[in-house]
C-alpha atoms as one frame of an Amber mdcrd trajectory, in Angstrom:
protein
  -0.310 -31.630  13.148   3.191 -33.047  12.662   5.745 -31.869  10.074   6.063
 -34.405   7.316   7.608 -32.408   4.435   9.062 -28.961   3.591   5.927 -28.131
   1.595   2.231 -29.277   1.673   1.172 -32.098  -0.587  -2.005 -30.355  -1.701
  -3.272 -26.747  -1.252  -6.686 -25.381  -1.980  -6.992 -21.639  -2.547 -10.566
 -20.325  -2.097 -11.170 -17.139  -4.027  -9.656 -15.471  -6.956  -8.912 -11.735
  -7.435  -5.628 -10.137  -6.647  -5.142 -12.031  -3.419  -5.992 -15.491  -4.836
  -4.025 -15.277  -7.982  -0.991 -13.602  -6.369  -0.987 -16.290  -3.714  -1.295
 -19.012  -6.404   1.532 -17.503  -8.421   3.944 -17.359  -5.528   3.106 -20.882
  -4.212   3.215 -22.321  -7.667   6.681 -20.765  -8.193   7.951 -22.170  -4.894
   6.355 -25.720  -4.640   4.689 -26.806  -7.952   7.987 -28.426  -9.145   8.469
 -30.105  -5.780   5.255 -32.041  -6.168   2.670 -29.856  -4.446  -0.723 -29.979
  -6.052  -2.597 -26.632  -6.059  -6.228 -26.049  -6.772  -7.886 -22.605  -6.900
 -11.743 -22.482  -6.498 -13.224 -19.299  -7.707 -16.876 -18.333  -7.526 -18.648
 -16.788 -10.448 -21.483 -15.363  -8.281 -19.405 -13.447  -5.695 -18.300 -10.001
  -6.731 -14.664  -8.900  -6.178 -13.776  -5.678  -4.408 -10.994  -4.707  -6.879
 -10.438  -0.994  -6.166  -6.801  -1.191  -5.068  -5.125   0.217  -8.093  -1.754
   1.466  -6.755   1.213  -0.362  -5.350   4.519   0.106  -3.447   7.792  -1.015
  -5.034   7.293  -4.462  -3.654   5.063  -5.215  -6.635   8.001  -4.774  -9.012
   9.893  -7.464  -6.901   6.813  -9.664  -7.286   6.858  -9.599 -11.086  10.776
  -9.866 -11.209  10.478 -12.951  -8.939   8.064 -14.558 -11.335  10.178 -13.667
 -14.307   7.475 -11.319 -15.807   8.671  -8.269 -17.689   6.994  -4.987 -17.708
   6.320  -5.278 -21.400   4.519  -8.430 -20.748   2.091  -7.404 -17.951   1.750
  -3.588 -17.982  -0.161  -3.308 -21.340  -2.468  -6.098 -20.316  -3.411  -4.256
 -17.089  -3.457  -0.647 -18.296  -0.607   0.009 -15.975   1.380   3.205 -15.540
   4.379   4.160 -13.404   4.171   5.620  -9.862   6.814   7.900  -8.322   4.972
   8.416  -5.057   1.787   9.816  -3.445   0.864  13.476  -3.238  -1.160  14.686
  -0.204  -2.868  17.981  -0.926  -5.389  19.595   1.390  -4.365  17.917   4.747
  -3.165  21.236   6.288  -4.825  24.469   7.154  -3.128  26.856   4.917  -5.053
  29.867   6.394  -2.893  29.389   9.500   0.542  31.061   8.893   2.214  28.049
  10.508   1.151  25.775   7.749   0.870  28.260   4.903   4.027  26.895   3.201
   2.696  23.301   3.410  -0.362  23.038   1.160   0.783  19.528  -0.078   3.810
  17.239  -0.138   4.759  14.074  -2.020   5.752  10.850  -0.213   8.191   9.608
  -2.754   9.766   6.286  -3.399  13.516   6.911  -2.696  16.658   5.042  -3.841
  20.373   5.142  -3.451  20.283   8.163  -5.883  18.688  10.146  -2.962  21.235
   9.233  -0.364  23.037  12.682  -0.271  19.973  14.873  -0.815  17.763  12.752
   1.520  20.374  13.068   4.322  20.447  16.857   3.682  16.619  16.929   4.051
  16.669  15.083   7.363  19.430  17.289   8.638  17.476  20.431   7.773  14.412
  18.927   9.351  16.233  18.213  12.617  17.355  21.841  12.635  13.836  23.151
  12.056  12.391  20.887  14.749  14.841  22.716  17.139  13.534  26.108  16.051
  16.088  27.016  13.426  14.580  28.754  10.369  15.960  26.531   7.497  14.074
  24.965   4.504  12.672  21.563   5.358   9.822  20.855   2.908  10.508  17.325
   1.573   9.595  17.975  -2.032  12.825  19.920  -2.444  15.096  17.064  -1.621
  13.774  13.816  -3.302  14.403  13.137  -6.994  11.018  11.301  -7.459   9.166
  14.482  -6.285  10.693  16.244  -9.258   9.892  13.432 -11.631   6.330  13.361
 -10.425   5.807  17.111 -10.845   7.180  17.114 -14.314   5.311  14.048 -15.533
   8.334  11.924 -15.804   8.630   8.085 -15.420  11.147   6.791 -12.951  13.199
   5.326 -15.830  16.396   7.103 -16.909  17.344   7.390 -20.541  20.852   6.126
 -19.716  21.876   3.778 -17.025  22.453   5.591 -13.710  24.884   4.367 -11.137
  21.919   3.730  -8.797  18.693   2.225 -10.077  15.439   3.916  -9.055  12.784
   2.171  -6.998   9.174   2.737  -7.986   5.690   1.475  -7.970   2.739   1.163
 -10.447  -0.801   2.119 -11.164  -2.950  -0.650 -12.701  -6.457  -2.097 -13.016
  -6.455  -4.627 -10.130  -9.203  -6.755 -11.866  -6.884  -7.135 -14.942  -3.857
  -7.981 -12.776  -5.864 -10.905 -11.352  -7.056 -11.919 -14.815  -3.488 -11.719
 -16.169  -2.046 -13.967 -13.426  -5.042 -16.310 -13.829  -4.489 -16.793 -17.586
  -0.789 -17.265 -16.990  -1.205 -19.930 -14.323  -3.955 -21.859 -16.261  -1.551
 -21.969 -19.290   1.019 -23.434 -16.829  -1.471 -26.212 -15.841  -2.736 -24.950
 -12.475  -5.976 -26.730 -11.455  -8.971 -24.451 -11.352 -12.662 -24.776 -10.509
 -15.396 -22.161 -11.039 -17.577 -23.001  -8.150 -18.968 -21.646  -4.885 -18.056
 -23.028  -1.452 -21.283 -23.998   0.403 -19.864 -25.559   3.503 -16.773 -26.636
   5.470 -16.010 -29.861   7.051 -13.749 -30.083  10.229 -11.966 -33.175  11.481
 -11.721 -34.181  15.156  -8.776 -31.769  15.785 -10.808 -28.797  14.526  -8.810
 -28.458  11.327 -10.538 -28.142   7.843 -10.623 -31.525   6.165 -12.536 -30.395
   3.107 -14.744 -27.644   1.547 -18.093 -28.511   0.117 -18.665 -26.905  -3.271
 -22.023 -26.331  -4.959 -21.264 -28.251  -8.156 -18.163 -30.357  -7.457 -18.819
 -31.873  -4.108 -16.192 -32.169  -1.417 -12.530 -31.018  -2.097  -9.932 -31.994
   0.498  -6.381 -30.718   1.064  -3.575 -30.452   3.583  -3.632 -26.666   3.537
  -6.323 -24.132   2.718  -5.815 -20.509   1.703  -8.710 -18.160   2.488  -8.951
 -15.453  -0.147 -12.601 -14.923   0.294 -12.364 -11.192   1.159 -14.184  -9.554
   4.018 -16.389 -12.781   4.316 -13.357 -14.657   5.631 -15.288 -17.805   4.967
 -12.656 -20.256   6.303 -10.606 -18.347   8.872 -13.387 -16.532  10.710 -16.626
 -18.269   9.788 -15.248 -21.865  10.091 -12.317 -21.492  12.552 -13.588 -18.447
  14.556 -10.258 -16.620  14.698 -10.606 -13.299  16.557 -10.552  -9.942  14.736
  -8.707  -6.990  16.029 -10.732  -3.872  15.237  -8.991  -0.630  14.219 -12.064
   1.583  14.154 -11.066   3.328  17.333  -8.072   4.951  15.639  -9.073   4.786
  11.899 -12.561   6.220  11.482 -13.210   5.572   7.803 -15.631   2.617   6.972
 -16.767   3.447   3.393 -15.390   3.987  -0.009 -17.111   5.220  -3.138 -15.355
   4.513  -6.480 -16.072   6.299  -9.778 -14.070   6.068 -13.007 -13.436   9.018
 -15.343 -11.798   9.335 -18.867  -8.137  10.321 -19.349  -6.689  12.221 -22.271
  -3.561  10.316 -23.298  -2.617  12.963 -25.759  -1.715  15.005 -22.726   0.958
  14.112 -20.023  -0.167  11.291 -17.802   0.642  11.849 -14.183   3.205   9.520
 -12.551   1.841   9.927  -8.945  -1.217   8.994  -7.026  -3.094  12.061  -5.593
  -4.846  11.675  -2.187  -6.774  14.875  -1.566  -8.268  15.585   1.877 -12.066
  16.253   1.627 -14.581  17.048   4.291 -14.910  13.647   5.929 -11.977  11.688
   4.432  -9.881  11.791   1.371 -10.165  11.189  -2.406  -7.789   9.304  -4.538
  -7.065   9.894  -8.257  -5.045   7.108  -9.883  -4.010   7.623 -13.614  -4.141
   4.491 -15.829  -3.387   4.364 -19.538  -7.111   4.172 -20.325  -8.957   6.050
 -17.493  -8.627   7.589 -14.105  -9.691   5.587 -11.036 -11.226   7.913  -8.437
 -12.630   7.340  -5.095 -13.574   8.749  -1.744 -12.622   6.968   1.557 -14.714
   8.488   4.346 -16.531   7.809   7.536 -20.210   7.243   7.539 -20.411   8.758
  11.020 -19.646  12.191   9.594 -21.208  12.031   6.075 -23.934  10.112   4.371
 -23.206   7.902   1.419 -25.367  10.190  -0.814 -23.530  13.343   0.360 -20.078
  11.592  -0.070 -20.960  10.710  -3.672 -22.115  14.311  -4.381 -18.772  15.671
  -2.796 -16.653  13.259  -4.819 -18.422  14.128  -8.095 -17.932  17.800  -7.485
 -14.222  17.045  -6.632 -13.634  15.049  -9.892 -15.611  17.594 -12.018 -17.889
  17.137 -15.185 -15.659  14.389 -16.654 -17.402  11.786 -14.362 -20.904  12.778
 -15.477 -22.819   9.668 -16.245 -20.238   7.375 -14.681 -21.672   4.864 -12.174
 -20.535   5.025  -8.552 -19.702   1.886  -6.566 -19.964   1.923  -2.790 -17.837
  -0.367  -0.674 -18.182  -1.023   3.068 -14.830  -1.465   4.791 -13.915  -3.290
   8.008 -10.551  -1.981   9.212  -8.484  -4.210  11.386  -6.671  -7.513  11.289
  -6.909 -11.090  12.404  -5.256 -12.189  15.696  -3.827 -15.287  13.867  -3.304
 -15.274  10.014  -2.135 -18.799   9.964  -4.323 -20.942  12.169  -4.589 -24.751
  12.197  -4.294 -25.573   8.477  -5.622 -22.318   7.095  -3.728 -19.286   5.871
  -5.736 -16.046   5.415  -4.560 -13.777   2.545  -5.883 -10.379   1.481  -9.127
  -8.899   2.824  -9.909 -12.140   4.747  -6.823 -11.435   7.017  -7.538  -7.727
   7.499  -7.466  -4.365   5.809  -5.820  -1.043   6.520  -7.321   1.774   4.339
  -5.571   2.331   1.040  -4.022   5.728   1.851  -0.416   4.375   1.297  -1.401
   1.586  -1.111  -0.223  -1.276   1.040  -2.797  -4.031   0.199  -0.853  -5.877
  -2.437   2.337  -5.491  -0.456   0.616  -7.164   2.482  -0.667 -10.007   0.283
   2.789 -10.532  -1.140   4.533 -10.303   2.284   1.989 -12.746   3.795   2.549
 -15.443   1.198   6.245 -15.146   0.868   6.902 -15.030   4.588   4.575 -18.217
   4.906   6.469 -20.164   2.324   9.731 -19.217   4.057   8.287 -20.089   7.505
   6.767 -23.377   6.485  10.121 -24.471   4.896  12.100 -23.205   7.911   9.767
 -25.261  10.206  11.057 -28.444   8.586  14.738 -27.374   8.740  14.541 -26.263
  12.374  12.370 -29.284  13.409  10.214 -26.743  15.199   6.664 -27.606  16.221
   4.020 -26.211  14.001   2.264 -24.341  16.789   5.520 -22.631  17.782   6.195
 -21.701  14.034   2.678 -20.368  13.749   3.085 -18.267  16.943   6.276 -16.681
  15.450   4.778 -16.134  12.047   1.586 -14.563  13.374   3.517 -12.331  15.804
   5.763 -10.962  13.064   2.924 -10.442  10.609   0.839  -8.695  13.179   3.782
  -6.332  13.857   3.840  -5.482  10.152   0.104  -4.742  10.334   0.620  -2.583
  13.506   3.510  -0.737  11.970   1.488   0.210   8.876  -1.424   1.165  10.952
   0.629   3.577  13.020   1.944   5.252   9.917  -1.596   5.636   8.437  -3.016
   6.914  11.753  -0.179   9.494  12.026  -1.496  11.108   8.757  -4.783  11.872
  10.561  -3.169  12.922  13.875  -0.886  15.411  12.083  -3.698  17.074   9.974
  -4.223  20.784  10.897  -7.595  21.267   9.221 -10.238  23.034  11.345 -13.128
  23.202   8.856 -14.972  20.066   9.812 -15.453  17.881  12.941 -14.074  14.878
  11.214 -10.728  16.454  10.909 -10.780  17.906  14.403 -11.833  14.604  15.956
  -9.069  12.778  14.089  -6.430  15.155  15.398  -7.623  14.985  18.925  -8.081
  11.267  18.931  -5.934   9.657  21.705  -6.582   6.076  20.744  -3.026   5.577
  19.581  -0.476   2.898  20.167   2.370   3.429  22.678   4.747   3.564  19.645
   2.920   6.314  17.878   2.508   8.354  21.117   6.260   8.036  21.686   6.995
   9.236  18.094   4.591  12.194  18.312   6.119  13.185  21.592   9.715  12.846
  20.424   9.081  14.923  17.344   7.466  17.857  19.231   9.819  17.815  22.252
  12.780  20.107  21.962  15.819  17.888  22.087  13.697  14.795  21.517  15.667
  12.002  19.711  13.148  11.174  17.073  15.336   8.556  15.285  16.153   6.805
  18.632  12.424   6.460  19.188  12.054   4.976  15.735  14.663   2.433  16.486
  13.444   1.676  20.063   9.891   0.996  18.863  10.789  -0.920  15.755   8.943
   1.699  13.739  11.060   1.268  10.680   9.749  -2.198  10.023   7.674  -1.025
   6.945   8.517   2.669   6.784  12.168   3.840   7.113  13.204   7.050   8.788
  12.954   9.182   5.564   9.255   8.247   5.230   8.492   9.382   8.769  10.380
  12.553   8.298   8.468  13.253   5.045   5.191  12.645   6.873   5.918  14.987
   9.828   7.693  17.620   7.756   5.279  17.459   4.824   2.441  18.377   7.147
   4.447  21.377   8.524   4.885  20.093  12.111   7.583  22.503  13.244   7.850
  25.147  15.996   5.873  28.367  15.162   8.658  30.543  16.555  11.854  30.222
  14.478  15.286  31.797  14.733  17.828  32.432  12.021  20.712  29.962  11.896
  23.776  31.118  13.767  27.099  31.484  11.958  28.267  28.111  13.307  25.206
  26.260  12.205  25.768  23.920   9.319  22.700  24.157   6.938  22.196  21.882
   3.949  22.439  23.899   0.727  18.718  23.679  -0.445  19.231  25.884  -3.386
  22.047  23.818  -4.823  20.044  20.624  -4.095  17.053  22.001  -6.048  19.319
  22.853  -9.052  20.854  19.381  -8.820  17.492  17.507  -8.768  16.209  19.510
 -11.599  19.195  18.749 -13.638  19.149  14.998 -12.874  15.441  14.764 -13.540
  16.053  15.809 -17.221  17.765  12.485 -17.696  14.511  10.587 -17.332  11.871
   9.755 -19.815   8.634  11.603 -20.096   5.911   9.251 -18.625   3.943   8.955
 -21.845   7.125   8.291 -23.787   8.181   5.514 -21.551   4.744   3.979 -21.467
   4.690   3.901 -25.218   8.096   2.108 -25.320   6.590  -0.576 -22.899   3.241
  -0.780 -24.763   4.820  -0.798 -28.206   2.295   1.757 -29.504   0.966   5.316
 -28.974  -1.303   5.646 -25.970  -3.697   8.032 -27.623  -4.814   5.530 -30.249
  -5.397   2.608 -27.918
């Protein structure tokens, strides 16, 4: 396929949901005014997964890029603010080595954390070497204090450094919001089901056959058909790289429960370890989203639902449960021939760190940039696809390693699931090197992060929070010598408490954005 322009003439997106409408939004922004025709075909008989209800800070950049304010989209999607993710229950607090680490928060950090964050990493380095200094991450990051005091990551007065943050939201409503916006902007849309695919002599897709609107042809097709991967796998037979040897979970059960908006709404996701996986709790302005991500090898669906309901409590009585089968892994090629896979069709890493929408956004944005660069560089399309797929696969692998590390670093001994996860040796060379460097006296952990490109998606502070938050330090500790420089944790705690007072209460900030009281919505 030769390069004839810096953007395709016609694009067909198959599938709606978050993936389809986010892809359509970004492509419309980049190419619609340059003459690219965009058609989104959305089935009304295929159900959407739609349980990803948390984000990383990249979603804020997504809406900013589209020129959409928080006042415009958040009330339409029952959205709230997110300062980070809390991880209770991942350690064995009956063991004295982990007694002081029952939970920790993986925060979103900003320039405001530069000094306190460096202090945390300094103390963590000392504790790794057997020096008895405080190194729990929650003491050093401002957003940990905001989350624990039900604050929004929005200051009452402009700070010198703006905070970074994520959101909680109803993912189905995000798709609906973007759909309505694009249809008002004139995007072409068909409600129909793809029954077949036609290939040309070169093996590319020439058209898709719809149930009610016959054949639809295009230069480029975007596969947003979820786990079915209707185009990229069923039609083009692209290989799938399975992650089940290192990530055991293959099921999720989702249950909603009510929220009392007359009380403080949390500004954090909570991911609590249960017997055969972990449970999420995500606060929206109208309800809680709850779920259990687990392995069917260690617990039945019925037992998992029972355990989740017990964990949630009586508030979920009478609420329906939805079970979702998951396939964890990624494609070997996300952009193949004239098809780009986006969302679940390209792969899935369990939602422990809420990376699903970030991957959708990154996939599409980097594709747009790559496609345009292909024209400027005069590079052959196959060479450009190789570069694109290699870089995107490295992003998937980097996220996978960070997620796997959560399980490898657990210290629970109460179930075979947790013991098997901790003992599992099916890890990448990168993760093995990081685990070794952290636990080896004198090991240069940060050098290993750089050497293995481990900071592609998670910077050093996140890796330090992960290892330190789960209490992975020597059991034998010595008092610091007179010459040892120790970061002043007590002063840092006072400082963070004082600064956190400058931020809006979460409910108060939401009511500013919504323009009305939450408890009467």
